[in-house]
PDB file of C-alpha atoms in Angstrom:
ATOM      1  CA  UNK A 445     -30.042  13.843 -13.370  1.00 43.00           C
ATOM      2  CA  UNK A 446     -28.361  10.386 -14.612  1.00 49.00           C
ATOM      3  CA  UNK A 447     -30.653   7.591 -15.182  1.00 55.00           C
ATOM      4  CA  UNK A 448     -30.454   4.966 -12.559  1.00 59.00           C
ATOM      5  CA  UNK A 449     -30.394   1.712 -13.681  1.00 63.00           C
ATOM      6  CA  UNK A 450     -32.526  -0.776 -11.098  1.00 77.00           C
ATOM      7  CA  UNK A 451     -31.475  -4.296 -10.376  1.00 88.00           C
ATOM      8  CA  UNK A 452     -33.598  -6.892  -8.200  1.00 91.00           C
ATOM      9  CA  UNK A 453     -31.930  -9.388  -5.865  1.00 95.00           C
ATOM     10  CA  UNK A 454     -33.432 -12.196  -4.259  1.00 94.00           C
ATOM     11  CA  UNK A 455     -32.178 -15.751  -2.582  1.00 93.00           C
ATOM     12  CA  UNK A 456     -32.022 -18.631  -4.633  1.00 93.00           C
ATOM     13  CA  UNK A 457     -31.784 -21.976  -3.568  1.00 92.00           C
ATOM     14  CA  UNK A 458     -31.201 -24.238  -6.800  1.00 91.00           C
ATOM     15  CA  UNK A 459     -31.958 -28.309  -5.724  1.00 83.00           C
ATOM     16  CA  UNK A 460     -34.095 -30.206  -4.376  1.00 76.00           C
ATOM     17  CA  UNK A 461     -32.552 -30.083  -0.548  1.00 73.00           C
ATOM     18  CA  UNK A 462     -31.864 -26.577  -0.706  1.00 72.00           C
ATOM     19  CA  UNK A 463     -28.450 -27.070  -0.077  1.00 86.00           C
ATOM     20  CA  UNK A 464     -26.547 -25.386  -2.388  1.00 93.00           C
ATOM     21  CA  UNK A 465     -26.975 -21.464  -2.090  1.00 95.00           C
ATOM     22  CA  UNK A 466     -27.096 -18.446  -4.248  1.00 97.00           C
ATOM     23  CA  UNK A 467     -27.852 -15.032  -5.160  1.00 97.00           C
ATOM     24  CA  UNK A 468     -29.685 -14.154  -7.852  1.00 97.00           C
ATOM     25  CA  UNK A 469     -29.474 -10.848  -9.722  1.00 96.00           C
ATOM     26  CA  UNK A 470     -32.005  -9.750 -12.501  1.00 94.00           C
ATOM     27  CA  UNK A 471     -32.453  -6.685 -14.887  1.00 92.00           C
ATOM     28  CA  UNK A 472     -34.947  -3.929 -13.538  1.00 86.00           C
ATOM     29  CA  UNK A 473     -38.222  -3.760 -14.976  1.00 74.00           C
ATOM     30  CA  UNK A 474     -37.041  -0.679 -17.488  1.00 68.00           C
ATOM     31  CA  UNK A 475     -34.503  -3.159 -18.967  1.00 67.00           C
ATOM     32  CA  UNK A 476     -36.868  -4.679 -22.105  1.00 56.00           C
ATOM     33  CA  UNK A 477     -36.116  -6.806 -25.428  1.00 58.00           C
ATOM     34  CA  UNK A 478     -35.361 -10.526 -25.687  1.00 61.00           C
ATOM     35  CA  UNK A 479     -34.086 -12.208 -22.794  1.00 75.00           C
ATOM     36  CA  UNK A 480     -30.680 -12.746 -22.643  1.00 88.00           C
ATOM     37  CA  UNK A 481     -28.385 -15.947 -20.976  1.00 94.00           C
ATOM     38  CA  UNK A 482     -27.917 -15.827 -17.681  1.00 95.00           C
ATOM     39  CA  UNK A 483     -24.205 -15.749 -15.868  1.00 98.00           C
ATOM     40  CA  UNK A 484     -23.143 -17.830 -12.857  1.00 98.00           C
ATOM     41  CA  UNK A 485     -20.190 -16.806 -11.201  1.00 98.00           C
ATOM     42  CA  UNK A 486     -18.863 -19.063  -9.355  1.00 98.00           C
ATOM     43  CA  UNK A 487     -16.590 -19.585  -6.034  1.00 97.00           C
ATOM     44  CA  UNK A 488     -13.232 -18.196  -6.808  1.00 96.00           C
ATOM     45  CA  UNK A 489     -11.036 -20.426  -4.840  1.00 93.00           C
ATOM     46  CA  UNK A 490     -12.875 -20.842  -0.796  1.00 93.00           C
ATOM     47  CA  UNK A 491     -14.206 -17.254  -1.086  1.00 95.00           C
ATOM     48  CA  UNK A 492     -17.954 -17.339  -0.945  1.00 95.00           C
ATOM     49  CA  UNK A 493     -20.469 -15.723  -3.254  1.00 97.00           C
ATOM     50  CA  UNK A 494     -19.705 -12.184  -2.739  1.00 97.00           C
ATOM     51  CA  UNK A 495     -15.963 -12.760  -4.618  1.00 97.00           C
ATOM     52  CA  UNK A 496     -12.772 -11.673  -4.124  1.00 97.00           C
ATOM     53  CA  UNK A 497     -13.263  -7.961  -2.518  1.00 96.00           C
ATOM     54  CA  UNK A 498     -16.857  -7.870  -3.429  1.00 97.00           C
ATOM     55  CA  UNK A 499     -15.979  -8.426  -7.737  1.00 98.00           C
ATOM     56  CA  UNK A 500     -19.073 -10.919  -7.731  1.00 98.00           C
ATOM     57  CA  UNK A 501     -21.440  -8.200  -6.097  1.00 98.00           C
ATOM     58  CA  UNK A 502     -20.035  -5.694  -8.529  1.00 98.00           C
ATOM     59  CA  UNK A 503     -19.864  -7.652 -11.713  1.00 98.00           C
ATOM     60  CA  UNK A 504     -23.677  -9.162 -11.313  1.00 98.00           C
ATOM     61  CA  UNK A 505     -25.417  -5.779 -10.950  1.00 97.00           C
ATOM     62  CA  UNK A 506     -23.170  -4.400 -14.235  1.00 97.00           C
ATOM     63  CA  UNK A 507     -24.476  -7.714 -16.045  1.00 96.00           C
ATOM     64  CA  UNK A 508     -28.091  -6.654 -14.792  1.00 95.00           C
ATOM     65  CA  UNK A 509     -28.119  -3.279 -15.546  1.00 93.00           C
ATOM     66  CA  UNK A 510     -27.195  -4.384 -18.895  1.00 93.00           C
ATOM     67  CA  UNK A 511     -30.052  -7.152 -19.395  1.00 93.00           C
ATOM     68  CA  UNK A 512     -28.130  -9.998 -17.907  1.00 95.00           C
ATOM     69  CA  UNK A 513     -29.633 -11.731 -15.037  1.00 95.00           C
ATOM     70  CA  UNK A 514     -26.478 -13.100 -12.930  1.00 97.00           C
ATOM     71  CA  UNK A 515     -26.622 -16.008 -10.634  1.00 98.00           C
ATOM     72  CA  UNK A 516     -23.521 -15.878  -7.677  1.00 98.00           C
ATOM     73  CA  UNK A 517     -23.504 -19.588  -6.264  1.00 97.00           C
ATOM     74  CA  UNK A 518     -21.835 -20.900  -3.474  1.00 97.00           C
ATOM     75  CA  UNK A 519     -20.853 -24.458  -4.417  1.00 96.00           C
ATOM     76  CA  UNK A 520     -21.011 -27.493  -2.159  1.00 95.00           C
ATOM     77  CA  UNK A 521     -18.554 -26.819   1.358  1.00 94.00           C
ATOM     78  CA  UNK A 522     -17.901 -22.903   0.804  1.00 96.00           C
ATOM     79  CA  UNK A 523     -20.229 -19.766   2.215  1.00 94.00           C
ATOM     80  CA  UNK A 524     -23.774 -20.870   3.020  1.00 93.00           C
ATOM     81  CA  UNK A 525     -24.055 -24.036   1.144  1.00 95.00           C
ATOM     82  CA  UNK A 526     -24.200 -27.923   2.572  1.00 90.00           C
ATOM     83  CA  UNK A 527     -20.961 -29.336   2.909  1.00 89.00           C
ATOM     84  CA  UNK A 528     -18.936 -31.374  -0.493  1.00 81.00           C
ATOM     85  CA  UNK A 529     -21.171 -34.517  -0.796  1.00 77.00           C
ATOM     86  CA  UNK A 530     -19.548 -37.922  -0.096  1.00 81.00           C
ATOM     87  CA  UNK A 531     -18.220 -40.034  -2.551  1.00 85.00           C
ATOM     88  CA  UNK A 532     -17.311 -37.255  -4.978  1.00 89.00           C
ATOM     89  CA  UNK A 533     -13.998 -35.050  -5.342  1.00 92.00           C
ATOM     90  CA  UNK A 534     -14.714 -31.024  -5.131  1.00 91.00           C
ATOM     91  CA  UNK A 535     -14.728 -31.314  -9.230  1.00 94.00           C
ATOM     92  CA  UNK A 536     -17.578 -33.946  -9.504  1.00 95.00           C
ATOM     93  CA  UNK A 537     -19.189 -31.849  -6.778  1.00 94.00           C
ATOM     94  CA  UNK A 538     -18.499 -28.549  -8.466  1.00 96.00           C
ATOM     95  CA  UNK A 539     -19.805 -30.070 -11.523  1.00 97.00           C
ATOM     96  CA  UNK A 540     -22.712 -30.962 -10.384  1.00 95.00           C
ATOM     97  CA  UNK A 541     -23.941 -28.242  -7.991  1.00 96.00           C
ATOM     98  CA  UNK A 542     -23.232 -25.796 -11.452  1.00 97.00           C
ATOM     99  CA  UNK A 543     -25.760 -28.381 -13.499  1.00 96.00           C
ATOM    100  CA  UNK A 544     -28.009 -28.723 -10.929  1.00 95.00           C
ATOM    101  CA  UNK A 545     -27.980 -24.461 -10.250  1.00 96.00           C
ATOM    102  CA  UNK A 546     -28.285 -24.467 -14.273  1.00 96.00           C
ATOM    103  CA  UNK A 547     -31.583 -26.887 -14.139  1.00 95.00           C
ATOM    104  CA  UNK A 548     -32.986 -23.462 -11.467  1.00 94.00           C
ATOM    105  CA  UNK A 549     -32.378 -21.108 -13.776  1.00 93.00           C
ATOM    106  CA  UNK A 550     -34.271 -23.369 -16.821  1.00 92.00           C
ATOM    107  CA  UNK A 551     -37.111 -23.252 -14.097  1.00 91.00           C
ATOM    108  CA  UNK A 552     -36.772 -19.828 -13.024  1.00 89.00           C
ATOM    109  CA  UNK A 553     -35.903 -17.796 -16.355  1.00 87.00           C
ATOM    110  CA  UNK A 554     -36.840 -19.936 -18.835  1.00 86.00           C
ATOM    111  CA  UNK A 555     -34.483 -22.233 -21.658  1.00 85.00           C
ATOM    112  CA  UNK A 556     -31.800 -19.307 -22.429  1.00 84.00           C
ATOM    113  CA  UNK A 557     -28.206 -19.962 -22.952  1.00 90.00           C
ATOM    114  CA  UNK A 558     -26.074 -19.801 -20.165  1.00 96.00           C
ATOM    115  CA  UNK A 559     -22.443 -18.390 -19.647  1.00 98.00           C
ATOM    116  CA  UNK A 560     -20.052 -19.277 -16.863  1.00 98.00           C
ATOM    117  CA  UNK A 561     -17.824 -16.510 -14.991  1.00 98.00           C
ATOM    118  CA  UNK A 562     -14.796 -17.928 -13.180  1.00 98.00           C
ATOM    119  CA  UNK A 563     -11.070 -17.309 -11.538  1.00 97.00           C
ATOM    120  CA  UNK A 564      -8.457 -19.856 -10.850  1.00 95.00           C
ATOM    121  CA  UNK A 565     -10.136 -22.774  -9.419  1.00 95.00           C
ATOM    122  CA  UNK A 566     -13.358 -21.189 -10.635  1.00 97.00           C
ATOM    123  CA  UNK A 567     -12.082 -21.382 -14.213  1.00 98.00           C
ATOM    124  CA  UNK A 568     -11.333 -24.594 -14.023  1.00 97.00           C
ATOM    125  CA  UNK A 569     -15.102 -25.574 -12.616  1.00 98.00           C
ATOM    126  CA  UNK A 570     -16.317 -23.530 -15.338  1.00 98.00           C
ATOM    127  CA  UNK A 571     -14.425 -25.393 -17.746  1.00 98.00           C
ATOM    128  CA  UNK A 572     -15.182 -28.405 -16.463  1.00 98.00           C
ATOM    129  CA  UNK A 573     -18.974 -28.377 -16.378  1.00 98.00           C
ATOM    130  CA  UNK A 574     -19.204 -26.232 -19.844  1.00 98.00           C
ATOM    131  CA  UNK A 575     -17.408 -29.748 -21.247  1.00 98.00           C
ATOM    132  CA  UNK A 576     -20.537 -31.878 -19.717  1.00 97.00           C
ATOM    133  CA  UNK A 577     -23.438 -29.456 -20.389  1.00 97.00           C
ATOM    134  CA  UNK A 578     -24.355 -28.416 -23.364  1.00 97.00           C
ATOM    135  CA  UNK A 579     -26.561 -25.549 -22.088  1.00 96.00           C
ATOM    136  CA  UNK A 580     -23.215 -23.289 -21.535  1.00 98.00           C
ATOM    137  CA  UNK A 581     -23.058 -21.394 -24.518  1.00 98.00           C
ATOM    138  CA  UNK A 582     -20.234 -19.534 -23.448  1.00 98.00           C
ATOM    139  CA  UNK A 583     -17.507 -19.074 -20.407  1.00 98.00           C
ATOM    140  CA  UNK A 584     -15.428 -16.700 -19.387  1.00 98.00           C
ATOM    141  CA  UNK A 585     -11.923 -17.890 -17.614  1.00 98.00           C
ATOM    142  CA  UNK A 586      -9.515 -15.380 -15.439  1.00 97.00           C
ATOM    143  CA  UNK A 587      -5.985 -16.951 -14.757  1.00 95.00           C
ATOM    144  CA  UNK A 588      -7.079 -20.406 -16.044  1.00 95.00           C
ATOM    145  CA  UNK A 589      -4.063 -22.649 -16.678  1.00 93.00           C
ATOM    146  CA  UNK A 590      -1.280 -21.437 -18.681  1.00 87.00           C
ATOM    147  CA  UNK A 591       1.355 -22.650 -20.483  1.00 88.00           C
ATOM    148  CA  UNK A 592       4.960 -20.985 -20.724  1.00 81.00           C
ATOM    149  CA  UNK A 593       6.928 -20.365 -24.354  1.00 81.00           C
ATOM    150  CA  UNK A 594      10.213 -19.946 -25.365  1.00 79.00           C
ATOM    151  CA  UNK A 595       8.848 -16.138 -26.267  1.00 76.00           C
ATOM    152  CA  UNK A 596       7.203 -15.731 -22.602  1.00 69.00           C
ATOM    153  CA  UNK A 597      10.200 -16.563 -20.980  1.00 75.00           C
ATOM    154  CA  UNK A 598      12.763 -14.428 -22.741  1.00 78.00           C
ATOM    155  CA  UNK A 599       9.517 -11.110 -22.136  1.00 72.00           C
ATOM    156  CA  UNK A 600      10.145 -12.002 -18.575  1.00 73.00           C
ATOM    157  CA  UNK A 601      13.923 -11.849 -18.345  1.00 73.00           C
ATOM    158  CA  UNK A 602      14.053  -8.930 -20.696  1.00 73.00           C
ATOM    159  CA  UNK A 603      11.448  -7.377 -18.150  1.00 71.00           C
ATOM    160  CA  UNK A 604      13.697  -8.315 -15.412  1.00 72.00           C
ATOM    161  CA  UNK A 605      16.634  -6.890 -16.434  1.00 66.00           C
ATOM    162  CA  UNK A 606      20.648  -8.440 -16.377  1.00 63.00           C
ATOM    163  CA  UNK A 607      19.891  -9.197 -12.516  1.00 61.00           C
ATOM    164  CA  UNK A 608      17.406 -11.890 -13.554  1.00 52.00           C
ATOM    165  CA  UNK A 609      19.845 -13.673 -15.978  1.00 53.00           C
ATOM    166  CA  UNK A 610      22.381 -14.144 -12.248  1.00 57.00           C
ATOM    167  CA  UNK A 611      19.402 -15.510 -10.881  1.00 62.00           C
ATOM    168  CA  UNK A 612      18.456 -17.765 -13.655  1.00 55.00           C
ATOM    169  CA  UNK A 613      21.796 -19.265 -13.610  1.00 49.00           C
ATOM    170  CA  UNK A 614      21.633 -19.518  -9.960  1.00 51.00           C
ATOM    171  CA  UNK A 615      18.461 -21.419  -9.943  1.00 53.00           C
ATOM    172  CA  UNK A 616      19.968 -23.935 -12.183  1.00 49.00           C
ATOM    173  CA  UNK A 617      22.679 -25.151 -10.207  1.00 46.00           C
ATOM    174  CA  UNK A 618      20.172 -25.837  -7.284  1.00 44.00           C
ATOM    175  CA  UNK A 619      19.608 -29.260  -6.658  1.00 49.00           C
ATOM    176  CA  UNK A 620      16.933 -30.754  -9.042  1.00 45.00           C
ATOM    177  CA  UNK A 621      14.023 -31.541  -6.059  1.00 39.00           C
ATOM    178  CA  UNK A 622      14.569 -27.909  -4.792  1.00 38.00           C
ATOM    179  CA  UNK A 623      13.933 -26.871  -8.317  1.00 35.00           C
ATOM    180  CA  UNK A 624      10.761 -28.615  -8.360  1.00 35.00           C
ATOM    181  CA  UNK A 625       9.132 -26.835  -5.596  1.00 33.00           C
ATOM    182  CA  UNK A 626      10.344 -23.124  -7.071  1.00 34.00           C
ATOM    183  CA  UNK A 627       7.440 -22.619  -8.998  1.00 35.00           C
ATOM    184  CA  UNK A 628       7.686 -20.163 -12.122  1.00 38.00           C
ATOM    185  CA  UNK A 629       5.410 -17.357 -10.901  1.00 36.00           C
ATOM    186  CA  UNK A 630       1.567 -18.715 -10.824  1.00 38.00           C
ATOM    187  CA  UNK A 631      -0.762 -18.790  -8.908  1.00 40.00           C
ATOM    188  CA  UNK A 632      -1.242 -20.945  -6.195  1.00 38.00           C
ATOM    189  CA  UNK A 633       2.615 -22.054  -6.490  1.00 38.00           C
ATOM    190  CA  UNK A 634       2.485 -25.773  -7.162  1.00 41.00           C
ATOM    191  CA  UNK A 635      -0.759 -26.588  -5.830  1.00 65.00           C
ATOM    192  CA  UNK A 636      -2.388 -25.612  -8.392  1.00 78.00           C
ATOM    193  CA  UNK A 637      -1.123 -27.739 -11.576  1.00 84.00           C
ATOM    194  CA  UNK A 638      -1.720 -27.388 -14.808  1.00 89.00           C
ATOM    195  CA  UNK A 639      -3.083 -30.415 -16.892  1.00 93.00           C
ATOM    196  CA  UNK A 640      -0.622 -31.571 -19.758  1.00 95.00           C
ATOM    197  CA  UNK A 641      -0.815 -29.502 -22.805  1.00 94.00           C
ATOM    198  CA  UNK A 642      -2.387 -31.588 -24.733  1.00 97.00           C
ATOM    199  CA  UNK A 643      -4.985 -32.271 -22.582  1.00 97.00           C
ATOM    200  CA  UNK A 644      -5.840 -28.622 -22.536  1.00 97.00           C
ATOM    201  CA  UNK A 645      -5.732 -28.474 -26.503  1.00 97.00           C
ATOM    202  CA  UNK A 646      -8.443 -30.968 -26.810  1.00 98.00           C
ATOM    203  CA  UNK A 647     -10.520 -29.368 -23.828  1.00 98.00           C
ATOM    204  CA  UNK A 648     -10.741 -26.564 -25.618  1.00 98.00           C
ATOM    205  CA  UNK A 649     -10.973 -27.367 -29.214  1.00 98.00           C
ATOM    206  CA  UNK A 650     -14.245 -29.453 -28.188  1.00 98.00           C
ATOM    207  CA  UNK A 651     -15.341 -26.073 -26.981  1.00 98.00           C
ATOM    208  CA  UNK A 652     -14.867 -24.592 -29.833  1.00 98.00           C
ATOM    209  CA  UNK A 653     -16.165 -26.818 -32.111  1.00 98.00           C
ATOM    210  CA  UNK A 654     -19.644 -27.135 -30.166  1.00 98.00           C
ATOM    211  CA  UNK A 655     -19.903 -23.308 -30.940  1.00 98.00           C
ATOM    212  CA  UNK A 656     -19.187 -22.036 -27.256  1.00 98.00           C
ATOM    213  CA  UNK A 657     -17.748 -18.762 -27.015  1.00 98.00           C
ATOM    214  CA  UNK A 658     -14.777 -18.271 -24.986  1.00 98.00           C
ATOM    215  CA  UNK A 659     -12.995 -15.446 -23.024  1.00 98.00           C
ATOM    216  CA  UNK A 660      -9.476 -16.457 -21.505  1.00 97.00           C
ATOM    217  CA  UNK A 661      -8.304 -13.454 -19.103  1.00 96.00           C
ATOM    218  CA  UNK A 662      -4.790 -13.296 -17.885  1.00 93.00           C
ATOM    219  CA  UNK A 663      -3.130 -11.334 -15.469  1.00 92.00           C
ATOM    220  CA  UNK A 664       0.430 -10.390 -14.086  1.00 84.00           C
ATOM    221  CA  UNK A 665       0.105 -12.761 -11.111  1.00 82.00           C
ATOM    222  CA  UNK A 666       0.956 -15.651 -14.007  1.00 83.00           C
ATOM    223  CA  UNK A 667       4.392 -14.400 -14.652  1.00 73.00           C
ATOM    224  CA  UNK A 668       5.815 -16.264 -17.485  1.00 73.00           C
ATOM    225  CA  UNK A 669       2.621 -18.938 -17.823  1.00 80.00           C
ATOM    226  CA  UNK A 670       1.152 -16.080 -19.554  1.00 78.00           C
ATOM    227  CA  UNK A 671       2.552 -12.358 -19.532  1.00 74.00           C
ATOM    228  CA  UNK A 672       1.157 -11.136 -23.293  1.00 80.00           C
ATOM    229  CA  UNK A 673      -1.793 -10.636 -24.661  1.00 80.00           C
ATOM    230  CA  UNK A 674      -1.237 -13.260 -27.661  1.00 83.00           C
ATOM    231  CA  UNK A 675      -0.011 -15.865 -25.543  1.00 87.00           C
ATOM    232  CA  UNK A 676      -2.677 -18.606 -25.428  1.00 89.00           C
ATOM    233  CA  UNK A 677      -1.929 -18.446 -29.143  1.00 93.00           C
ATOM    234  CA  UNK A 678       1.792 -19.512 -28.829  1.00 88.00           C
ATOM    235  CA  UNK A 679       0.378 -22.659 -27.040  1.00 91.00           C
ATOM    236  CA  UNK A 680      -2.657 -23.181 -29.575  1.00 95.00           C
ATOM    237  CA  UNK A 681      -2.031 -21.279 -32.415  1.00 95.00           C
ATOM    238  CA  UNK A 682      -4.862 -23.497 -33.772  1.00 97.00           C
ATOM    239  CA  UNK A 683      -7.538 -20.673 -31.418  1.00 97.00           C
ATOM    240  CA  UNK A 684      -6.763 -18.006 -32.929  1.00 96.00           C
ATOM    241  CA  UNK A 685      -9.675 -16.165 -34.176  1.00 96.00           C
ATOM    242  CA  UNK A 686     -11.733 -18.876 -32.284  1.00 97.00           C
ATOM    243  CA  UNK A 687     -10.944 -17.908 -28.561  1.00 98.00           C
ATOM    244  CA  UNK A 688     -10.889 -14.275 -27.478  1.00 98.00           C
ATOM    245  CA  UNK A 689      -8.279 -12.838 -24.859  1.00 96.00           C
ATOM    246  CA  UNK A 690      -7.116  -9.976 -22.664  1.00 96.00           C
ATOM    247  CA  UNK A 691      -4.312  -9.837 -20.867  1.00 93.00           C
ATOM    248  CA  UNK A 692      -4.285  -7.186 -17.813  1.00 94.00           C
ATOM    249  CA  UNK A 693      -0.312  -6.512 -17.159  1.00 89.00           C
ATOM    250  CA  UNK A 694      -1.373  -4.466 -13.408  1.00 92.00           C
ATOM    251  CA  UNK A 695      -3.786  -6.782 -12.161  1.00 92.00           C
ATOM    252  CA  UNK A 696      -3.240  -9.049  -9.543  1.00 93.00           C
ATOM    253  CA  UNK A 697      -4.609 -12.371  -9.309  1.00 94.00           C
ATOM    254  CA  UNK A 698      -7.910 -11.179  -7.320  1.00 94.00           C
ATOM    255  CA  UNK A 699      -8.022  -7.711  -8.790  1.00 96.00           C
ATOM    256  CA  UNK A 700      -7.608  -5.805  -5.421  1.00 96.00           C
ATOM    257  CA  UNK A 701      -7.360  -2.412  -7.342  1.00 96.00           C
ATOM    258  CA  UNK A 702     -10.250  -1.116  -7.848  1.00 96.00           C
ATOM    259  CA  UNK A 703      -9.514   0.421 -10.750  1.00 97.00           C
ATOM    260  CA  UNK A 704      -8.686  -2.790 -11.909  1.00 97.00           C
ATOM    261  CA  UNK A 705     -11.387  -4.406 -10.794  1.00 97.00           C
ATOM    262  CA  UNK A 706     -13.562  -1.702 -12.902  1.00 98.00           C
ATOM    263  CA  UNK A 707     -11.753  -2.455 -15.858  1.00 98.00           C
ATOM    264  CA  UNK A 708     -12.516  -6.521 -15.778  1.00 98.00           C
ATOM    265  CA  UNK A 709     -15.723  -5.407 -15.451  1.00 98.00           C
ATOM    266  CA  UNK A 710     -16.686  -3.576 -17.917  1.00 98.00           C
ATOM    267  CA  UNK A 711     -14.752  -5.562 -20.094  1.00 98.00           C
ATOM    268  CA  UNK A 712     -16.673  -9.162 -19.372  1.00 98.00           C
ATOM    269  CA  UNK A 713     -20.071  -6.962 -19.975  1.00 98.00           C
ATOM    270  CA  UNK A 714     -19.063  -5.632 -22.805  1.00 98.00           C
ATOM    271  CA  UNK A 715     -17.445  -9.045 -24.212  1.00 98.00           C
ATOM    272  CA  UNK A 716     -21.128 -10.727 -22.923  1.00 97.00           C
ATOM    273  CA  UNK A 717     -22.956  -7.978 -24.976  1.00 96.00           C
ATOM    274  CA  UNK A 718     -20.820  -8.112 -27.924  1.00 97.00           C
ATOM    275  CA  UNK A 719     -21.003 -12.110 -28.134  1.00 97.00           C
ATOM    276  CA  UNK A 720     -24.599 -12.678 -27.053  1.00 95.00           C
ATOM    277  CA  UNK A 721     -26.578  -9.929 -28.346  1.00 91.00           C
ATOM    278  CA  UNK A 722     -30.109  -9.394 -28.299  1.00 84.00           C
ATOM    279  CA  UNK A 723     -31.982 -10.776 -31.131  1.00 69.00           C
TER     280      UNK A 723
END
């Protein structure tokens, strides 16, 4: 008979007010050795603390069952937590509510490292607040904001085939403002933009250079922002060796397969274990 691998769940309510919400995950009592960070995954997009099809549930008791105790939060305004607090925009209040569930955890498993888990908007709160704390050793980013080369976009017309070169030319002779609003494939179409390049250099160089460890995670849903494994390292060829990266060509942007959905799984455990092992 397979050994069973326990986890323990239990509510969390990091803050003072007890407004923001959570679930907490930790390793069953067979699980020993040094303790290891903890990982808060956090809202993708409006979708509350279980994640997109249940990937949050999922992922937490994998990162348990392999000595990671795994915080799902509900930030300010989504699932069972207070609504966005006055004053600030949904990033200060993202921000914050991840520093202030990061000051529970101190309380509640003691001074470990912590790493972030993210997707889309997620990945951009978890890039965010790994910039102002310096407790976030490490964060790991699914479709976080690309950047299309001259070597991305001739992939995705060779991928297309000779029909997308008519459309290509088409597209060009529409009017300039309808060409704004055509969007080249990501995510969230143009509501979702993309800070200048530059911007995104420095973000993550500072990373870097404070020692966090960072896994960027692309998918097909990206199209040309990112459609090849080595891609962040056409924008910032400056990462490489410094960033890690995987790039999962089926996926969608919320992993509905499951099969997919197994595969980021494993793969952020495994990337966790590798880059914060027990000492």
């Amino acid at each position: 008979m397979a050994n069973v691998v326990s986890f323990h769940e239990s509510i969390a309510l990091p803050g003072d007010s007890g407004g923001v919400v959570a679930i907490l995950t930790e390793p069953g009592s067979e699980i020993t050795g040094q303790q290891r960070p903890s990982v808060t995954l956090l809202n993708a997009g409006v979708i509350h603390r279980v994640g997109p099809h249940r990937l949050h549930v999922r992922l937490a008791r994998a990162l348990a069952a392999a000595g990671f105790p795994a915080l799902r939060l509900d930030l300010s305004g989504i699932g069972d937590s207070r609504p966005l607090a006055e004053g600030l925009t949904f990033r200060e209040s993202a921000v914050a509510d991840i520093r202030t569930a990061l000051d529970w955890q101190v309380a509640r498993l003691g001074d470990a490292p912590a790493i972030l888990f993210g997707i889309c908007s997620g990945a951009d709160n978890a890039l965010a607040a790994a910039l102002q704390d310096t407790r976030v050793a490490g964060i790991v980013l699914v479709d976080p904001h690309a950047y299309a080369t001259r070597r991305a976009r001739l992939r995705q017309l060779r991928r297309m085939g000779p029909r997308a070169l008519l459309r290509r030319v088409g597209a060009q002779l529409l009017p300039r403002a309808s060409r704004a609003h055509a969007g080249d494939g990501a995510p969230g179409g143009s509501a979702r933009q993309p800070p200048p390049r530059e911007d995104m250099r420095g973000q993550l160089q500072a990373l870097v250079a404070r020692g966090v460890r960072i896994l960027s995670i692309h998918t097909l849903a990206q199209g040309q922002r990112n459609n090849h494994v080595d891609q962040v390292f056409e924008s910032f060829p400056e990462l490489r060796g410094k960033v890690d990266t995987l790039y999962f060509p089926r996926a969608n942007h919320t992993f509905t397969a499951l099969s997919e959905q197994a595969a980021l799984i494993d793969a952020v455990v495994q990337w966790c274990g590798r880059r914060f092992p027990a000492s």
